Short mmCIF file of C-alpha atoms in Angstrom, two decimals:
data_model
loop_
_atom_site.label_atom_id
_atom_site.label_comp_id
_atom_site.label_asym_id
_atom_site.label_seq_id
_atom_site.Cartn_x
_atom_site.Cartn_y
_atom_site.Cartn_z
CA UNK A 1 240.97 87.61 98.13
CA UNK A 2 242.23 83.93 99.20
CA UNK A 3 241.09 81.69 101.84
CA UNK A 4 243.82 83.62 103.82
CA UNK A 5 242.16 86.77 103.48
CA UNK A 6 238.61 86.09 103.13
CA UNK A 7 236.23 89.19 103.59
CA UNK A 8 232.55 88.69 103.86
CA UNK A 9 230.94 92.28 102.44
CA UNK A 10 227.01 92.67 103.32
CA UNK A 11 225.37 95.60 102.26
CA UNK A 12 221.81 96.74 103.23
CA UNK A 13 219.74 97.00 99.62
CA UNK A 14 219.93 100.75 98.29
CA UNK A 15 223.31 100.83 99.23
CA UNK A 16 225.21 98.37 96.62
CA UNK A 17 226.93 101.44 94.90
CA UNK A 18 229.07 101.45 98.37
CA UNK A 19 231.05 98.27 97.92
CA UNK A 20 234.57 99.94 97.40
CA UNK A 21 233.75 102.28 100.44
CA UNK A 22 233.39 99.47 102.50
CA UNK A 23 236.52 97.63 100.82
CA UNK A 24 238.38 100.53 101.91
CA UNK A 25 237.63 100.83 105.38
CA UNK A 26 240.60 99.12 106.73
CA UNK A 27 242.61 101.21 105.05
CA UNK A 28 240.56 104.07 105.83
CA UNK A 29 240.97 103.22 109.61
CA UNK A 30 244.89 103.00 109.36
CA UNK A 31 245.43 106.49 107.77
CA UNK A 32 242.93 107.87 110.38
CA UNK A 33 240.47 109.20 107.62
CA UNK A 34 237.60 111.00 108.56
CA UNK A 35 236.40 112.30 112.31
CA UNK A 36 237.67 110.29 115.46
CA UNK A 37 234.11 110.35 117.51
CA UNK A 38 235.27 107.61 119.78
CA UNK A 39 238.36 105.89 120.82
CA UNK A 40 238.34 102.86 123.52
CA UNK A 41 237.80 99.78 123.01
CA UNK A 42 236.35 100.23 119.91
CA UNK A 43 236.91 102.81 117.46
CA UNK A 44 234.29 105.11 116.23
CA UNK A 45 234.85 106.99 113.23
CA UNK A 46 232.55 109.51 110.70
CA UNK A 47 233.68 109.52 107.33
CA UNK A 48 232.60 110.90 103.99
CA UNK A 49 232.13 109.32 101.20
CA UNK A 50 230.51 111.13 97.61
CA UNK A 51 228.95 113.94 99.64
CA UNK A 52 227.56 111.55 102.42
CA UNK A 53 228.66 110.84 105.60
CA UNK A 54 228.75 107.80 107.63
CA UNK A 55 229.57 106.37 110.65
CA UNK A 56 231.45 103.38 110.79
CA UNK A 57 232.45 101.65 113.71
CA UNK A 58 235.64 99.75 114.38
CA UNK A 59 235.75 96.32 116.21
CA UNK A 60 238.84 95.66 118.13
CA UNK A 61 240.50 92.27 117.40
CA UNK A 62 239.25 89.94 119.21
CA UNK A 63 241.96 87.76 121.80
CA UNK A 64 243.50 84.95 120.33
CA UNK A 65 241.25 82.68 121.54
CA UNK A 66 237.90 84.11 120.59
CA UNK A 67 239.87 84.92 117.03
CA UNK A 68 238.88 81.08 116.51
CA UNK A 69 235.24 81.31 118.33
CA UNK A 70 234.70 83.86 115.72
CA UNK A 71 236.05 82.44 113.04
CA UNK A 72 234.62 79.13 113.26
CA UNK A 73 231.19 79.10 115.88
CA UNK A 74 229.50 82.95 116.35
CA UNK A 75 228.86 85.93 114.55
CA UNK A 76 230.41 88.70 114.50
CA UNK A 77 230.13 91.85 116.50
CA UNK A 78 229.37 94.15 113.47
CA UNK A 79 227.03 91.01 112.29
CA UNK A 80 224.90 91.47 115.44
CA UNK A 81 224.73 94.98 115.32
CA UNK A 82 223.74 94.98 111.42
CA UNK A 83 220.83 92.30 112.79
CA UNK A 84 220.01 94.37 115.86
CA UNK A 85 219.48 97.15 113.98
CA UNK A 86 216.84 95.26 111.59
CA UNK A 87 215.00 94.04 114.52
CA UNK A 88 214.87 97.90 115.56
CA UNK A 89 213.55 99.24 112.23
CA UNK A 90 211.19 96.18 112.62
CA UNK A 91 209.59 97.10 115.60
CA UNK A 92 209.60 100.39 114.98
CA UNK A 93 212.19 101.59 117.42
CA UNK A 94 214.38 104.29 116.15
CA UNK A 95 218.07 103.83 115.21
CA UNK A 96 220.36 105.13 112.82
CA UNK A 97 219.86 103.53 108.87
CA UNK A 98 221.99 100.16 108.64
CA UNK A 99 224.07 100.37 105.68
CA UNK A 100 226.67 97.54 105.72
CA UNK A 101 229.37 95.39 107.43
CA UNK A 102 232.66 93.83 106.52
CA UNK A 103 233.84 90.49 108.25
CA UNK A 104 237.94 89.98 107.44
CA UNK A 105 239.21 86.68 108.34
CA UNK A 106 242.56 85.32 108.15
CA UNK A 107 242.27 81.48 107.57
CA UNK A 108 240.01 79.89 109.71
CA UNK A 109 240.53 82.70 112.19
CA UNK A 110 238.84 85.76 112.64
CA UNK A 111 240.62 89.18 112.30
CA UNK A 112 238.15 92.43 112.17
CA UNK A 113 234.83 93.67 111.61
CA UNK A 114 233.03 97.21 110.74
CA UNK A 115 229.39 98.01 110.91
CA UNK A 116 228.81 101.30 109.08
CA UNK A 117 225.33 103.44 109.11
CA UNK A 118 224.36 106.55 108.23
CA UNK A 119 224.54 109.59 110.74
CA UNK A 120 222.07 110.18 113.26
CA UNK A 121 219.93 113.65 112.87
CA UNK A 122 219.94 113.47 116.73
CA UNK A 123 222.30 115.99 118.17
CA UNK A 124 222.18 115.11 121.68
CA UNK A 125 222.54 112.06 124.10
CA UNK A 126 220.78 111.51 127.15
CA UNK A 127 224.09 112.26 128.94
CA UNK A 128 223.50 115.51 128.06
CA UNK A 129 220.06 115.82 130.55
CA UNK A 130 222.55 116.67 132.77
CA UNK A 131 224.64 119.52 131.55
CA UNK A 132 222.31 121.59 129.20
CA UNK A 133 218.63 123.18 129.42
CA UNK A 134 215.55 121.22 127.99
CA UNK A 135 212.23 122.96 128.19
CA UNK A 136 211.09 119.69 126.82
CA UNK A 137 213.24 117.13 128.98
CA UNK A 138 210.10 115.56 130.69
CA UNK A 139 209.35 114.61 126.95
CA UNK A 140 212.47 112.92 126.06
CA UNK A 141 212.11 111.04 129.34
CA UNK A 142 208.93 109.92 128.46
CA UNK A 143 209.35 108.85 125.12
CA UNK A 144 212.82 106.58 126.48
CA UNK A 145 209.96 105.39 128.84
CA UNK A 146 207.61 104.38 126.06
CA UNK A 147 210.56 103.46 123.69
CA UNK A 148 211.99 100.79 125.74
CA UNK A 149 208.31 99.26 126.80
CA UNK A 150 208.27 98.83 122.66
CA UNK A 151 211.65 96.75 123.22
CA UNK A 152 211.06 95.08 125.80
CA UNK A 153 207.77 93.72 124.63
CA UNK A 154 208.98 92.17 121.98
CA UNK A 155 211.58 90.63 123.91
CA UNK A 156 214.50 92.50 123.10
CA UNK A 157 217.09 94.19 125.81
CA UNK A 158 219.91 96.31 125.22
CA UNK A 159 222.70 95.35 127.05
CA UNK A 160 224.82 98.43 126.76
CA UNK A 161 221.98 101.29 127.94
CA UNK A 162 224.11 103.64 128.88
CA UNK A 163 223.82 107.44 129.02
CA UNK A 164 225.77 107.74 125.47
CA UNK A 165 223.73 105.86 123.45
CA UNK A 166 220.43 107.02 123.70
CA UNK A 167 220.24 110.31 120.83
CA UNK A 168 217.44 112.69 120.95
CA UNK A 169 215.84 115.64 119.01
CA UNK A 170 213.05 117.89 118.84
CA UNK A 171 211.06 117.64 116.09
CA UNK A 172 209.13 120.50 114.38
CA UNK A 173 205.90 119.38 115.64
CA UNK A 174 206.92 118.83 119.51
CA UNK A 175 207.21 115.16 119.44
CA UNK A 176 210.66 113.63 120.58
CA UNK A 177 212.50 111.33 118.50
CA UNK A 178 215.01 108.92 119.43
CA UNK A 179 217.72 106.80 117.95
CA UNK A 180 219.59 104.39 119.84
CA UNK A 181 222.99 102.97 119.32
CA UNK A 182 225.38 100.73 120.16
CA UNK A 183 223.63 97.44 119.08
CA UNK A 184 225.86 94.78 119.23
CA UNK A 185 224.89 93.30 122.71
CA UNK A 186 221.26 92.54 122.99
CA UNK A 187 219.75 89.96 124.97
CA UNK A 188 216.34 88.39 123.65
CA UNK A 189 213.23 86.73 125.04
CA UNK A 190 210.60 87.56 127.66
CA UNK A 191 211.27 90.17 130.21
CA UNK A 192 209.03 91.23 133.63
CA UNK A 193 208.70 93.75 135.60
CA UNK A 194 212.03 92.75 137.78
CA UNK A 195 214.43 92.21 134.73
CA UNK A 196 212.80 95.90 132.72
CA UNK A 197 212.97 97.73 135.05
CA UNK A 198 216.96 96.60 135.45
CA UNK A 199 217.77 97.98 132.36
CA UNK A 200 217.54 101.30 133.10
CA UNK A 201 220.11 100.81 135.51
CA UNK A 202 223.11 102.50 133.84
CA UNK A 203 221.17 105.80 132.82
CA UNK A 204 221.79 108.65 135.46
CA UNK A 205 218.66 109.79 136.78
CA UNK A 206 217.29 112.08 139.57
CA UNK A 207 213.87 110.82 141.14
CA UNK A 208 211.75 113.15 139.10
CA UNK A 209 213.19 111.86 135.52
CA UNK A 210 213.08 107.61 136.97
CA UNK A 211 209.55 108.92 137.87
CA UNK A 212 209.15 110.18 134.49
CA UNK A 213 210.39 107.22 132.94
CA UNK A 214 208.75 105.11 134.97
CA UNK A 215 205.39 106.24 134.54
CA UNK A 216 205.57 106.20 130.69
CA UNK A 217 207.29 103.21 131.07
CA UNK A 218 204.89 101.26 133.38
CA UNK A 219 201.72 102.65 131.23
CA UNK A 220 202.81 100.69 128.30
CA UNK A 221 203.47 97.49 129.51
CA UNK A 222 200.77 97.35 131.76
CA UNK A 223 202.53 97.29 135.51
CA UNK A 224 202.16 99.35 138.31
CA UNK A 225 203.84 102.85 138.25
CA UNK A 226 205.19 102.88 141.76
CA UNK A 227 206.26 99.56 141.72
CA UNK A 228 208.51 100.36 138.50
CA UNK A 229 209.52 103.73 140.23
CA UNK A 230 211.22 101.93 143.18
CA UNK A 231 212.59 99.29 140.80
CA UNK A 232 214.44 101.60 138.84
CA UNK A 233 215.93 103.50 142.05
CA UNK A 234 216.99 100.47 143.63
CA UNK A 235 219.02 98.94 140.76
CA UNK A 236 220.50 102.79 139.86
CA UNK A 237 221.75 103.05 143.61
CA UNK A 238 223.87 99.92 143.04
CA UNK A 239 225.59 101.24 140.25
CA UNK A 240 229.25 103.15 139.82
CA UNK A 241 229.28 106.20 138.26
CA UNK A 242 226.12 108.03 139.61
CA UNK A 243 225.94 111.76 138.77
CA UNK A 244 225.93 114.64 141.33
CA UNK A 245 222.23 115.13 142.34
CA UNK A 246 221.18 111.55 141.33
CA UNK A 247 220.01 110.77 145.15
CA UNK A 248 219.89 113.50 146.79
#
């Protein structure tokens, strides 16, 4: 490694014995190792490692301008979503376990980034609402409800809450949990009723599930059901990419 090919390696404590794994992942990435799980602009990608697997995510390079922004004046993507996913654990908001992420800079410039975690036990995505049977849906709905009062009461907004990156799963006992994803964008400090209620405004839902939601929602933060209701329908209808059935 030489100041032109400087790699900054963090890795979350318990997981030190992973520091070739991590190494390796741009390599890794270029011989298409492991199972593609997303491809846009970003690059998703579950890969074993010793009998585990993990999902590590991909930044694309940044443009050549923000290459020196990076470099030089803000953290990167993978950075943030190592942090976000702290402040998650921290609040007690579910998301798949942190394990690492590896900066690679080429001088003063910045090149790529991956932010690896362990695999979600969640097999389903809120997207999925929509196309399969849940005798328990009104619970899932719910707990998103609940989950993102805990969020947004500690001043924390996702900025990507879309109908992919909220996972769910029965448990054994009944209760619903969740683990969110997707953490790099997050907007922080104080949120009311207005700006909560706005970011549930790229989920899909029918009025029964936004009255779900907003219900469970509204309970924990202390505002007015109804009010949160018509909130969440009004900043849905102004969205692309509604789902057939959403207003009807």
């Amino acid at each position: 490694m030489t100041l032109w090919n400087h790699r900054t390696l963090v890795l979350h404590p318990g997981y030190e014995q992973l520091h070739d794994f991590m190494l390796s992942l741009p390599q890794r990435f270029a011989q298409g190792d492991g199972q593609l799980i997303h491809n846009g602009r970003n690059q998703l990608r579950r890969i074993s490692y010793q009998g585990t697997d993990y999902v590590v995510k991909s930044f694309r390079r940044p443009n050549p301008v923000n290459r020196w922004v990076y470099g030089l004046l803000r953290p990167s993507k993978a950075l943030r979503a190592y942090r976000n996913a702290l402040l998650y654990q921290k609040v007690g908001v579910g998301t798949p376990q942190p394990v690492g992420y590896l900066n690679i800079r080429r001088g003063l410039a910045f090149d790529q980034s991956y932010f690896v975690t362990l695999t979600s036990p969640c097999p389903w995505r809120y997207e999925d609402l929509f196309t399969h049977h849940f005798d328990y849906a009104d619970d899932v709905l719910r707990e998103i409800g609940r989950t993102t009062a805990v969020l947004h009461n500690h001043g924390l907004a996702h900025k990507d809450y879309g109908r992919a990156n909220i996972l769910f799963e029965q448990l054994p006992d009944g209760r619903i949990h969740l683990d969110i994803v997707d953490l790099n964008r997050m907007a922080v400090g104080p949120l009311n009723i207005k700006q909560g209620c706005k970011n549930f405004e790229r989920l899909p839902a029918t009025a029964h599930m936004h009255r779900v939601m907003a219900e469970a929602y509204a309970s924990a933060r202390g505002f007015d059901a109804e009010e949160c209701y018509c909130l969440m329908r009004h900043y849905r209808s102004t969205q692309p990419g509604q789902v057939e059935g959403e207003f009807e």
